[in-house]
CSV table of C-alpha atoms in Angstrom, one decimal:
chain,number,residue,atom,x,y,z
H,540,MET,CA,32.4,71.2,16.3
H,541,VAL,CA,29.8,68.5,16.7
H,542,ASP,CA,30.8,64.8,16.3
H,543,HIS,CA,28.4,63.5,13.6
H,544,THR,CA,29.5,59.8,14.0
H,545,HIS,CA,26.5,58.8,16.0
H,546,ALA,CA,24.2,61.1,13.9
H,547,LEU,CA,25.2,59.2,10.8
H,548,SER,CA,24.8,55.7,12.4
H,549,PHE,CA,21.0,55.6,11.8
H,550,GLY,CA,21.0,54.8,8.0
H,551,ALA,CA,21.8,51.2,8.6
H,552,ALA,CA,18.6,50.8,10.5
H,553,ALA,CA,16.5,53.1,8.4
H,554,SER,CA,13.6,50.7,7.8
H,555,ASP,CA,13.3,49.9,11.6
H,556,TYR,CA,13.8,53.6,12.4
H,557,ASP,CA,10.8,54.5,10.3
H,558,ARG,CA,8.7,51.7,11.7
H,559,PHE,CA,9.4,52.0,15.4
H,560,ARG,CA,10.2,55.7,16.2
H,561,PRO,CA,7.3,57.7,17.6
H,562,ARG,CA,5.3,60.1,15.4
H,563,TYR,CA,4.7,63.7,16.3
H,564,PRO,CA,1.3,64.8,17.6
H,565,ASP,CA,-0.6,67.0,15.2
H,566,ALA,CA,-1.1,69.7,17.8
H,567,ALA,CA,2.6,70.1,18.2
H,568,VAL,CA,3.2,70.4,14.5
H,569,ARG,CA,0.3,72.8,14.1
H,570,TRP,CA,1.7,75.0,16.9
H,571,ALA,CA,5.1,75.0,15.3
H,572,LEU,CA,3.6,76.3,12.0
H,573,ASP,CA,1.0,78.6,13.6
H,574,GLY,CA,-0.2,81.3,11.2
H,575,LEU,CA,1.1,79.6,8.1
H,576,SER,CA,-1.2,78.3,5.3
H,577,GLU,CA,0.0,76.1,2.4
H,578,ALA,CA,3.6,77.0,3.5
H,579,ARG,CA,6.8,75.9,2.0
H,580,VAL,CA,8.4,74.0,4.8
H,581,VAL,CA,12.0,72.6,5.0
H,582,ASP,CA,12.2,69.4,7.1
H,583,LEU,CA,15.9,69.6,8.1
H,584,ALA,CA,17.6,66.3,9.0
H,585,ALA,CA,14.4,64.7,7.8
H,586,GLY,CA,15.5,61.1,8.5
H,587,THR,CA,12.9,58.7,7.1
H,588,GLY,CA,10.2,61.3,6.8
H,589,ILE,CA,8.3,60.9,10.0
H,590,LEU,CA,7.9,64.7,10.5
H,591,THR,CA,7.7,65.3,6.7
H,592,ARG,CA,4.5,63.2,6.6
H,593,ALA,CA,3.0,65.0,9.6
H,594,VAL,CA,3.5,68.4,7.8
H,595,LEU,CA,2.2,67.1,4.5
H,596,ALA,CA,-0.9,65.9,6.3
H,597,LEU,CA,-1.6,69.5,7.3
H,598,GLY,CA,-1.6,70.6,3.7
H,599,HIS,CA,1.9,72.2,3.4
H,600,GLN,CA,4.6,71.7,0.8
H,601,VAL,CA,7.7,70.0,2.3
H,602,VAL,CA,11.3,69.9,1.1
H,603,PRO,CA,13.1,67.2,3.2
H,604,VAL,CA,16.9,67.6,3.6
H,605,GLU,CA,18.9,64.7,4.9
H,606,PRO,CA,22.6,63.8,4.9
H,607,ASP,CA,22.4,60.0,5.2
H,608,PRO,CA,21.7,58.2,1.9
H,609,GLY,CA,20.1,55.2,3.8
H,610,MET,CA,17.6,57.5,5.4
H,611,ARG,CA,16.9,59.3,2.1
H,612,ALA,CA,16.2,56.0,0.4
H,613,GLN,CA,13.8,55.0,3.2
H,614,LEU,CA,12.0,58.4,3.1
H,615,ALA,CA,11.4,57.8,-0.6
H,616,VAL,CA,9.8,54.4,0.1
H,617,SER,CA,7.8,55.6,3.1
H,618,THR,CA,6.7,59.0,1.7
H,619,PRO,CA,5.6,58.4,-2.0
H,620,GLY,CA,6.0,61.4,-4.2
H,621,THR,CA,8.6,63.0,-2.0
H,622,THR,CA,12.3,63.0,-2.6
H,623,ALA,CA,14.8,64.2,0.1
H,624,LEU,CA,17.7,66.5,-1.0
H,625,ALA,CA,21.2,65.6,0.1
H,626,GLY,CA,22.4,68.2,2.5
H,627,SER,CA,22.9,69.1,6.1
H,628,ALA,CA,21.9,71.9,8.6
H,629,GLU,CA,25.3,73.5,7.9
H,630,ALA,CA,24.9,73.3,4.1
H,631,VAL,CA,21.3,73.5,3.0
H,632,PRO,CA,20.9,73.0,-0.8
H,633,LEU,CA,18.3,75.8,-1.3
H,634,PRO,CA,18.4,79.4,-2.4
H,635,ASP,CA,18.1,82.4,-0.1
H,636,SER,CA,14.6,83.1,1.4
H,637,ALA,CA,13.2,79.9,-0.1
H,638,ALA,CA,11.2,78.7,2.9
H,639,ASP,CA,8.4,79.9,5.1
H,640,ALA,CA,9.5,77.6,7.9
H,641,VAL,CA,12.3,75.2,8.8
H,642,LEU,CA,11.4,72.3,11.2
H,643,VAL,CA,13.7,69.8,12.8
H,644,GLY,CA,12.4,66.6,14.3
H,645,THR,CA,14.5,65.3,17.2
H,646,ALA,CA,17.8,66.2,15.5
H,647,TYR,CA,18.7,69.8,16.4
H,648,HIS,CA,21.1,68.6,19.1
H,649,TRP,CA,23.3,67.1,16.4
H,650,PHE,CA,23.8,70.4,14.6
H,651,ASP,CA,26.9,72.6,14.6
H,652,ARG,CA,24.8,75.4,16.0
H,653,GLU,CA,26.4,78.7,14.8
H,654,PRO,CA,26.8,77.7,11.1
H,655,ALA,CA,23.4,76.0,11.2
H,656,HIS,CA,21.7,79.1,12.5
H,657,THR,CA,23.3,81.2,9.7
H,658,GLU,CA,22.1,78.7,7.1
H,659,MET,CA,18.6,78.6,8.5
H,660,ALA,CA,18.4,82.4,8.5
H,661,ARG,CA,19.6,82.5,4.9
H,662,VAL,CA,17.0,79.9,3.7
H,663,LEU,CA,14.1,81.5,5.6
H,664,ARG,CA,12.2,84.5,4.4
H,665,PRO,CA,12.1,87.4,6.9
H,666,GLY,CA,9.4,86.6,9.4
H,667,GLY,CA,9.7,82.9,8.7
H,668,THR,CA,9.6,80.3,11.4
H,669,PHE,CA,12.3,78.0,12.8
H,670,ALA,CA,11.0,75.3,15.1
H,671,PRO,CA,12.9,72.2,16.4
H,672,ILE,CA,10.7,69.5,17.9
H,673,TRP,CA,11.7,66.7,20.3
H,674,ASN,CA,9.8,63.6,21.3
H,675,ILE,CA,11.1,62.9,24.8
H,676,ARG,CA,10.1,59.8,26.7
H,677,ASP,CA,8.3,60.7,30.0
H,678,ASP,CA,10.7,59.3,32.5
H,679,SER,CA,8.6,60.5,35.5
H,680,VAL,CA,7.1,57.1,34.9
H,681,ASP,CA,9.4,54.7,36.7
H,682,TRP,CA,9.6,51.9,34.2
H,683,VAL,CA,10.3,54.4,31.4
H,684,ALA,CA,13.2,55.8,33.5
H,685,GLU,CA,14.5,52.2,33.9
H,686,LEU,CA,14.2,51.6,30.2
H,687,GLY,CA,16.3,54.7,29.6
H,688,ARG,CA,19.0,53.5,32.0
H,689,ILE,CA,19.1,50.0,30.6
H,690,ALA,CA,19.4,51.1,26.9
H,691,HIS,CA,21.5,54.2,27.5
H,692,LEU,CA,18.8,56.2,25.7
H,693,GLY,CA,20.2,59.5,27.2
H,694,ASP,CA,17.2,61.6,26.5
H,695,LYS,CA,17.0,64.8,28.6
H,696,SER,CA,14.0,66.4,30.2
H,697,PRO,CA,12.1,69.2,28.4
H,698,ARG,CA,13.4,71.6,31.1
H,699,THR,CA,17.0,70.6,30.4
H,700,VAL,CA,16.6,71.0,26.7
H,701,ILE,CA,15.0,74.5,27.1
H,702,GLY,CA,17.9,75.4,29.4
H,703,GLU,CA,20.5,74.4,26.7
H,704,TYR,CA,19.0,76.5,23.9
H,705,ALA,CA,18.6,80.1,25.1
H,706,ASP,CA,18.4,81.5,21.6
H,707,PHE,CA,18.9,80.7,17.9
H,708,GLY,CA,21.4,83.5,17.3
H,709,PRO,CA,21.2,87.1,16.4
H,710,GLU,CA,19.0,86.7,13.3
H,711,PHE,CA,16.1,85.2,15.2
H,712,ASP,CA,13.6,86.6,17.7
H,713,ALA,CA,13.2,85.2,21.2
H,714,ILE,CA,12.3,81.5,21.5
H,715,GLU,CA,8.7,80.6,22.4
H,716,GLN,CA,8.1,77.1,23.8
H,717,ARG,CA,5.2,74.7,24.2
H,718,GLU,CA,4.9,71.1,25.5
H,719,PHE,CA,2.5,68.4,24.3
H,720,THR,CA,1.8,64.9,25.7
H,721,HIS,CA,1.1,61.8,23.7
H,722,ARG,CA,1.6,58.0,23.7
H,723,THR,CA,2.7,55.4,21.3
H,724,THR,CA,1.5,51.8,21.5
H,725,LEU,CA,4.2,49.1,21.1
H,726,THR,CA,4.4,45.3,21.5
H,727,PRO,CA,7.3,44.1,23.7
H,728,ASP,CA,9.1,43.1,20.4
H,729,GLN,CA,8.5,46.5,18.9
H,730,LEU,CA,9.9,48.1,22.1
H,731,LEU,CA,13.1,46.2,21.5
H,732,GLY,CA,13.0,47.2,17.9
H,733,MET,CA,12.8,50.9,18.9
H,734,VAL,CA,15.8,50.4,21.2
H,735,ARG,CA,17.7,48.9,18.3
H,736,THR,CA,17.3,52.2,16.3
H,737,ARG,CA,19.0,54.3,18.9
H,738,SER,CA,22.5,55.6,18.4
H,739,TYR,CA,23.9,53.8,21.5
H,740,TRP,CA,22.8,50.4,20.2
H,741,LEU,CA,23.9,51.0,16.7
H,742,THR,CA,27.5,51.9,17.8
H,743,ALA,CA,27.7,49.5,20.8
H,744,SER,CA,29.7,46.3,20.9
H,745,THR,CA,27.9,42.9,20.6
H,746,GLU,CA,28.5,42.3,24.3
H,747,ASP,CA,26.8,45.6,25.2
H,748,GLN,CA,23.9,44.9,22.9
H,749,ARG,CA,23.4,41.5,24.5
H,750,ARG,CA,23.4,43.1,27.9
H,751,VAL,CA,20.7,45.6,26.9
H,752,GLU,CA,18.6,42.7,25.5
H,753,ARG,CA,18.9,40.7,28.8
H,754,GLU,CA,18.1,43.6,31.1
H,755,LEU,CA,15.2,44.7,28.9
H,756,ALA,CA,13.7,41.2,28.9
H,757,GLU,CA,14.0,41.2,32.7
H,758,LEU,CA,12.3,44.5,33.0
H,759,LEU,CA,9.4,43.3,30.8
H,760,ASP,CA,9.1,40.1,32.8
H,761,THR,CA,9.2,41.7,36.3
H,762,HIS,CA,7.8,45.2,36.3
H,763,PRO,CA,4.1,45.2,37.5
H,764,ALA,CA,3.1,47.7,34.8
H,765,LEU,CA,4.6,45.5,32.0
H,766,VAL,CA,4.2,41.8,33.0
H,767,GLY,CA,2.0,39.8,30.7
H,768,ARG,CA,1.1,42.8,28.5
H,769,ASP,CA,0.6,42.2,24.8
H,770,THR,CA,1.0,46.0,24.2
H,771,ILE,CA,2.7,48.7,26.1
H,772,GLU,CA,1.8,52.4,26.2
H,773,LEU,CA,5.0,54.4,26.0
H,774,PRO,CA,4.4,58.0,27.2
H,775,TYR,CA,6.1,61.0,25.5
H,776,ARG,CA,6.4,64.7,26.2
H,777,THR,CA,6.8,66.5,22.9
H,778,LEU,CA,8.7,69.8,23.2
H,779,VAL,CA,8.5,72.5,20.5
H,780,LEU,CA,10.8,75.6,20.5
H,781,ARG,CA,9.8,78.3,18.0
H,782,ALA,CA,11.3,81.6,16.8
H,783,ARG,CA,10.8,84.0,13.9
H,784,ARG,CA,13.5,85.1,11.6
H,785,ARG,CA,14.1,88.8,12.0
């Protein structure tokens, strides 16, 4: 079983989560939904609707599903006209074959995989698409790697993620994969705001939170790529895994 304690810690910071977390590049979302037009897409573990809005912008219908009431409330504020359903990957509140695609934005690693795969296969029509997407900071850049160490961000490389998810169970075809690059522009204060939306911070002691703040301030004040910058370009590698329901 998966420990959902950290997964359900985000609601308290829902507004900041929506403000500071990176968006998903259009190219990545288009590839995830390749071949679909005006599709009915379930955004599973939709959070505050960051991925929901990217899918809506491509002209699809979206049904967000999210277990955390704080996140659902923020999604309603951030995504006018859209209401998230209360539910989880292991218990999706939709009928059989209701969706053309199920997407998951940077949350699949929280799922209890076997029951989640069964639920996704139930909700998808035959031939439908399941595609989890991750925004992974590019820690081949030295200061980004140091940021990850300071804030215990714990992101894995795309290669590690691919290695962990060999398949989506017997009801899905083989996984296809694609990687995209993009950047998000943050002020130093917004960078700290992003760190404060991470599960480590939200569940850390006050002492550990103060340590992160001190070490992050030192990084910003001393690293040649960051000193004196009003804005910082934070590089990401967006990984998409995609499989069709049999």
